[in-house]
CSV table of C-alpha atoms in Angstrom, one decimal:
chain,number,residue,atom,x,y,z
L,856,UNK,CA,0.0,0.0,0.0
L,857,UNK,CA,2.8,2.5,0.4
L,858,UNK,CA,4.9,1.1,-2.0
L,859,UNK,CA,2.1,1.2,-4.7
L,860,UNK,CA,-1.5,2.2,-4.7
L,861,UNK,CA,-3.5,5.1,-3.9
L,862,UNK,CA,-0.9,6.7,-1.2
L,863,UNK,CA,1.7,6.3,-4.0
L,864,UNK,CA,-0.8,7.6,-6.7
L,865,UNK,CA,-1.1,10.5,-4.1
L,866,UNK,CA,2.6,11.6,-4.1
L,867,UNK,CA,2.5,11.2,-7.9
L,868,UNK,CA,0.2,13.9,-8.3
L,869,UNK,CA,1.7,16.3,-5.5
L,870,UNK,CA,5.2,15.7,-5.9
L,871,UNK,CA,5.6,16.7,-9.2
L,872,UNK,CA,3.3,20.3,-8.2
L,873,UNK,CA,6.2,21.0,-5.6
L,874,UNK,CA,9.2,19.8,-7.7
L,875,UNK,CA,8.3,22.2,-10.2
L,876,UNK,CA,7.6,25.1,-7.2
L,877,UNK,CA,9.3,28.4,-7.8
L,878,UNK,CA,11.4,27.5,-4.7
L,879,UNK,CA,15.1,28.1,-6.1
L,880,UNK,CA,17.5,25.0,-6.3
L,881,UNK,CA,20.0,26.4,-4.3
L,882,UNK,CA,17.6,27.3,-1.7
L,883,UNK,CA,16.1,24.0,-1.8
L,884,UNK,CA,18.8,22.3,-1.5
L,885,UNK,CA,20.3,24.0,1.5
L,886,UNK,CA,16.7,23.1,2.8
L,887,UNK,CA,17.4,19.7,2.3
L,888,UNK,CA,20.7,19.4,3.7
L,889,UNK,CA,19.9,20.8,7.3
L,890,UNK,CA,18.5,17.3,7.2
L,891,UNK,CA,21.3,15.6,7.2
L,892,UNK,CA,23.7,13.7,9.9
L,893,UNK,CA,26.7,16.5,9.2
L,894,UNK,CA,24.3,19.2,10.0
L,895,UNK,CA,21.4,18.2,12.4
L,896,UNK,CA,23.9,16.0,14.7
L,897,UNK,CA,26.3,18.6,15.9
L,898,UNK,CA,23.7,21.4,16.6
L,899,UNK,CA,21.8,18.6,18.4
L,900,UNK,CA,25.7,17.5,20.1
L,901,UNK,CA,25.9,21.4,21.1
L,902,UNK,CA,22.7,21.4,23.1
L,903,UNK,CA,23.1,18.1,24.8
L,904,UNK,CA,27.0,19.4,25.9
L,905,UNK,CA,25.2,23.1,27.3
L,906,UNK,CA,22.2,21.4,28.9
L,907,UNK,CA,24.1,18.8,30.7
L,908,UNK,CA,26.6,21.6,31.8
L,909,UNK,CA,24.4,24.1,32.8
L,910,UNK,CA,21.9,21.4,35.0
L,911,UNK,CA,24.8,20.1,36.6
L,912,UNK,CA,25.7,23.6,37.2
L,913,UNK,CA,22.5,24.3,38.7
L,914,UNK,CA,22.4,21.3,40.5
L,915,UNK,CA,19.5,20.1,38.7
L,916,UNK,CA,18.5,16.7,39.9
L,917,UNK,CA,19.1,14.1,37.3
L,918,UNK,CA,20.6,17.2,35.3
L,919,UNK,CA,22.5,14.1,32.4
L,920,UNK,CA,18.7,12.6,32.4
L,921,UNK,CA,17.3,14.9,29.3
L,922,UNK,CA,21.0,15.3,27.7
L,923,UNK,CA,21.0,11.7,27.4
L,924,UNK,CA,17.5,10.7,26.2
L,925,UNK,CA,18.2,13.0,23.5
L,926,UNK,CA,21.1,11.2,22.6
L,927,UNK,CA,19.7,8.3,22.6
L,928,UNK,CA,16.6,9.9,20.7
L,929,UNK,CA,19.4,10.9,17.7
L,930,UNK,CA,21.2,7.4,18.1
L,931,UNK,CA,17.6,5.8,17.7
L,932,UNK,CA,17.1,7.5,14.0
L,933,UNK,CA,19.2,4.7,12.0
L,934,UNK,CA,18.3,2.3,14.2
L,935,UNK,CA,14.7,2.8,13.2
L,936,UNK,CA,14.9,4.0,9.6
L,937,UNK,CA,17.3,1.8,8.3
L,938,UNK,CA,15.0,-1.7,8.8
L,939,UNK,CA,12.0,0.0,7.7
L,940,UNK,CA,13.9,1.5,4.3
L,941,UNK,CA,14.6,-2.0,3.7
L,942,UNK,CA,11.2,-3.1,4.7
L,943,UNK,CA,9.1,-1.1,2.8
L,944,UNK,CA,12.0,-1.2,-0.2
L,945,UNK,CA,9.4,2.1,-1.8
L,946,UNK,CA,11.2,3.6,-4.3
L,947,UNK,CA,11.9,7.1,-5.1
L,948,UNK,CA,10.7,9.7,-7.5
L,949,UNK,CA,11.9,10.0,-10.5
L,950,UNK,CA,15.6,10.5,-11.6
L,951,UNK,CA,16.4,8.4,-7.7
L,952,UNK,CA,17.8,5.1,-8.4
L,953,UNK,CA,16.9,2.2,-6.3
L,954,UNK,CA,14.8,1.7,-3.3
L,955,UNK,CA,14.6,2.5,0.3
L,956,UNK,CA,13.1,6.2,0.5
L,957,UNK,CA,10.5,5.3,3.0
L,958,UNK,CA,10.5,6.9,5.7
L,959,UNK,CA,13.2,9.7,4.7
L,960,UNK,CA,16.0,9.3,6.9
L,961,UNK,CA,17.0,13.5,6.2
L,962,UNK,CA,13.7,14.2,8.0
L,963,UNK,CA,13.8,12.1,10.6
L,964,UNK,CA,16.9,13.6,11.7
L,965,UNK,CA,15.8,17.0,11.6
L,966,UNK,CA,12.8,16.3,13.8
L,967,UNK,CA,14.7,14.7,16.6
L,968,UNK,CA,17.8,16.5,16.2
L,969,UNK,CA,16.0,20.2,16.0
L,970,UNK,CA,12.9,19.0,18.1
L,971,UNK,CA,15.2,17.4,20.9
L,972,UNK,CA,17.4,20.8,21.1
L,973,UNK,CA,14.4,22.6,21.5
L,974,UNK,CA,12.5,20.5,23.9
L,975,UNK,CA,16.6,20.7,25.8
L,976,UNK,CA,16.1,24.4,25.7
L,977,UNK,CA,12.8,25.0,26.7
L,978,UNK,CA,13.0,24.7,30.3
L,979,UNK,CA,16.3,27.5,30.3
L,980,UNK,CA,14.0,30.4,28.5
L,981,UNK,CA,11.8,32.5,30.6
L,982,UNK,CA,8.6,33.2,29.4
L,983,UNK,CA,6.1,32.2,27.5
L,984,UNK,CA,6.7,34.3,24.0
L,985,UNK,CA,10.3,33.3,23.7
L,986,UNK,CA,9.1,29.3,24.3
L,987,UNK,CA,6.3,30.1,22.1
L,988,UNK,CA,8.9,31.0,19.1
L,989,UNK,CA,11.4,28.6,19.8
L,990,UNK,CA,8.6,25.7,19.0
L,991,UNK,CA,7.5,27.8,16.2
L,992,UNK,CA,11.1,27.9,14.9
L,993,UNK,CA,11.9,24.2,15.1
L,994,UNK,CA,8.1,23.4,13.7
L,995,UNK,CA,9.0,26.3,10.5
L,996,UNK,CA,12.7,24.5,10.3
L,997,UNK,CA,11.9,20.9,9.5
L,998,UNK,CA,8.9,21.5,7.4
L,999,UNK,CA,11.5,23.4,5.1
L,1000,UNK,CA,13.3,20.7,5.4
L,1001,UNK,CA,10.8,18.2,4.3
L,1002,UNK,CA,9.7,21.1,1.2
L,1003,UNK,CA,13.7,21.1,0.4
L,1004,UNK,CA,13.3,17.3,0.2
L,1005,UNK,CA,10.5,16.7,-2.1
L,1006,UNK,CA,11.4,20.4,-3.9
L,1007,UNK,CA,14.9,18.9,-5.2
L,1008,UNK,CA,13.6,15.2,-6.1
L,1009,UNK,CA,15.1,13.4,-3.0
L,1010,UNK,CA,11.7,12.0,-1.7
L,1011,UNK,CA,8.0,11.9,-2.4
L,1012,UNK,CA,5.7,13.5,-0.3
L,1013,UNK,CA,4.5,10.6,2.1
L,1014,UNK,CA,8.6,9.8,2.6
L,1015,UNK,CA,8.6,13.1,4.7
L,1016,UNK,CA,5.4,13.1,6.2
L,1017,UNK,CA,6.1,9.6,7.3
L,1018,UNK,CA,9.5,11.2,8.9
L,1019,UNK,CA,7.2,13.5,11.0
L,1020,UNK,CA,5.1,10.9,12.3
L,1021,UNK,CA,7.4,7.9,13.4
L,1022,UNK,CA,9.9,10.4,14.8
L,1023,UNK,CA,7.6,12.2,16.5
L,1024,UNK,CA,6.5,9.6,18.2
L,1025,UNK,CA,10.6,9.2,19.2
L,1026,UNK,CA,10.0,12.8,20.4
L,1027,UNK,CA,7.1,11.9,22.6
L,1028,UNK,CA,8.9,9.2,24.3
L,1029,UNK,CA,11.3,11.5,25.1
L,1030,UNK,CA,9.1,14.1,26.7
L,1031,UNK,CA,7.5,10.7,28.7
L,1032,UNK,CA,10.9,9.7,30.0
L,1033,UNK,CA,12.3,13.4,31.2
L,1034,UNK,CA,8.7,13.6,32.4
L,1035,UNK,CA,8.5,10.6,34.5
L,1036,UNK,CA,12.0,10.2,35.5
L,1037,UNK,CA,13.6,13.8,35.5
L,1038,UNK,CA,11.8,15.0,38.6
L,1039,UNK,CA,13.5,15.6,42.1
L,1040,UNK,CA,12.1,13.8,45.2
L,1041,UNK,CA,10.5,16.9,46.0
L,1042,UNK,CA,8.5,17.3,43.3
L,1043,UNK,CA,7.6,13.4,43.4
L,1044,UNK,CA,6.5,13.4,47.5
L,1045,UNK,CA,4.4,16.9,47.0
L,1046,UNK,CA,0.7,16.1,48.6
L,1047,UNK,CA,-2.3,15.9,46.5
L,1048,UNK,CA,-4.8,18.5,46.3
L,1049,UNK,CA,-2.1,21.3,47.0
């Protein structure tokens, strides 16, 4: 069904209408490489370092929790998409030899790698426009990197989308495990009702 039929009749009919967008190449294609390991992974490597410093700092309890659940969110992205590439063996649009574009792999590594840095920073900005922005930012950031995707002919439409929905289901996990697990003693003994 995702290989062929009407998903992939779908992305036959959209992709082409954003391929041929006025987007520039070079613009496109800049998109698309924010996507990548080279890219993503270091700004991601960056927040993890600063977070981890600046709760141990702090003396934030479990201050290496979130650090490290993001790492293991990033570490998680080939583990995940590589099987299902090979699963789902979908090939790609036209001119993209071979198969293996489902889910794309450029995607999923923008949403956890830009998604976890921003759900590492959150906590650190005061107030609720600045939070507000930084979530708009990271939302704005990988859906230009999905359009710099399907714009230069890497992926079809569903690749991406299907990016965005497994990994942010990676992204959810994360926010479960800081969630449950990141909180002090405090926090955890507080009586009900107060």
């Amino acid at each position: 069904m995702i290989a062929e039929g009407p998903l992939r009749d779908a992305d036959e009919r959209l992709g082409p209408w954003i391929t041929g967008s006025s987007l520039p190449d070079g613009a496109a294609e800049f998109l698309a490489d924010l996507g990548g390991i080279a890219i993503a992974a270091p700004v991601l490597g960056a927040v993890v370092a600063w977070t981890a410093w600046r709760g141990r700092i702090d003396g934030v309890f479990r201050w290496w929790l979130a650090p490290l659940t993001a790492a293991v969110a990033m570490a998680a992205v080939p583990a995940l998409v590589i099987p299902l590439k090979v699963i789902v063996d979908r090939t790609g649009p036209p001119g993209m030899d071979g198969g293996g574009f489902y889910p794309s792999g450029h995607t999923a590594t923008a949403l956890v790698a830009y998604g976890g840095a921003a759900l590492l920073l959150l906590p650190h900005l005061r107030g609720t426009y600045a939070r507000r922005e930084l979530v708009i930012a990271c939302a704005l950031l990988n859906f230009a990197v999905g359009l710099g995707l399907v714009r230069r002919g890497y992926h079809w439409p569903l690749d991406v989308v299907a990016g965005w929905l497994l990994f942010g289901m990676v992204l959810q996990v994360m926010v479960i495990v800081i969630a449950r697990y990141g909180r002090g003693p405090a926090e955890e003994c507080e009586p009900a009702g107060e």
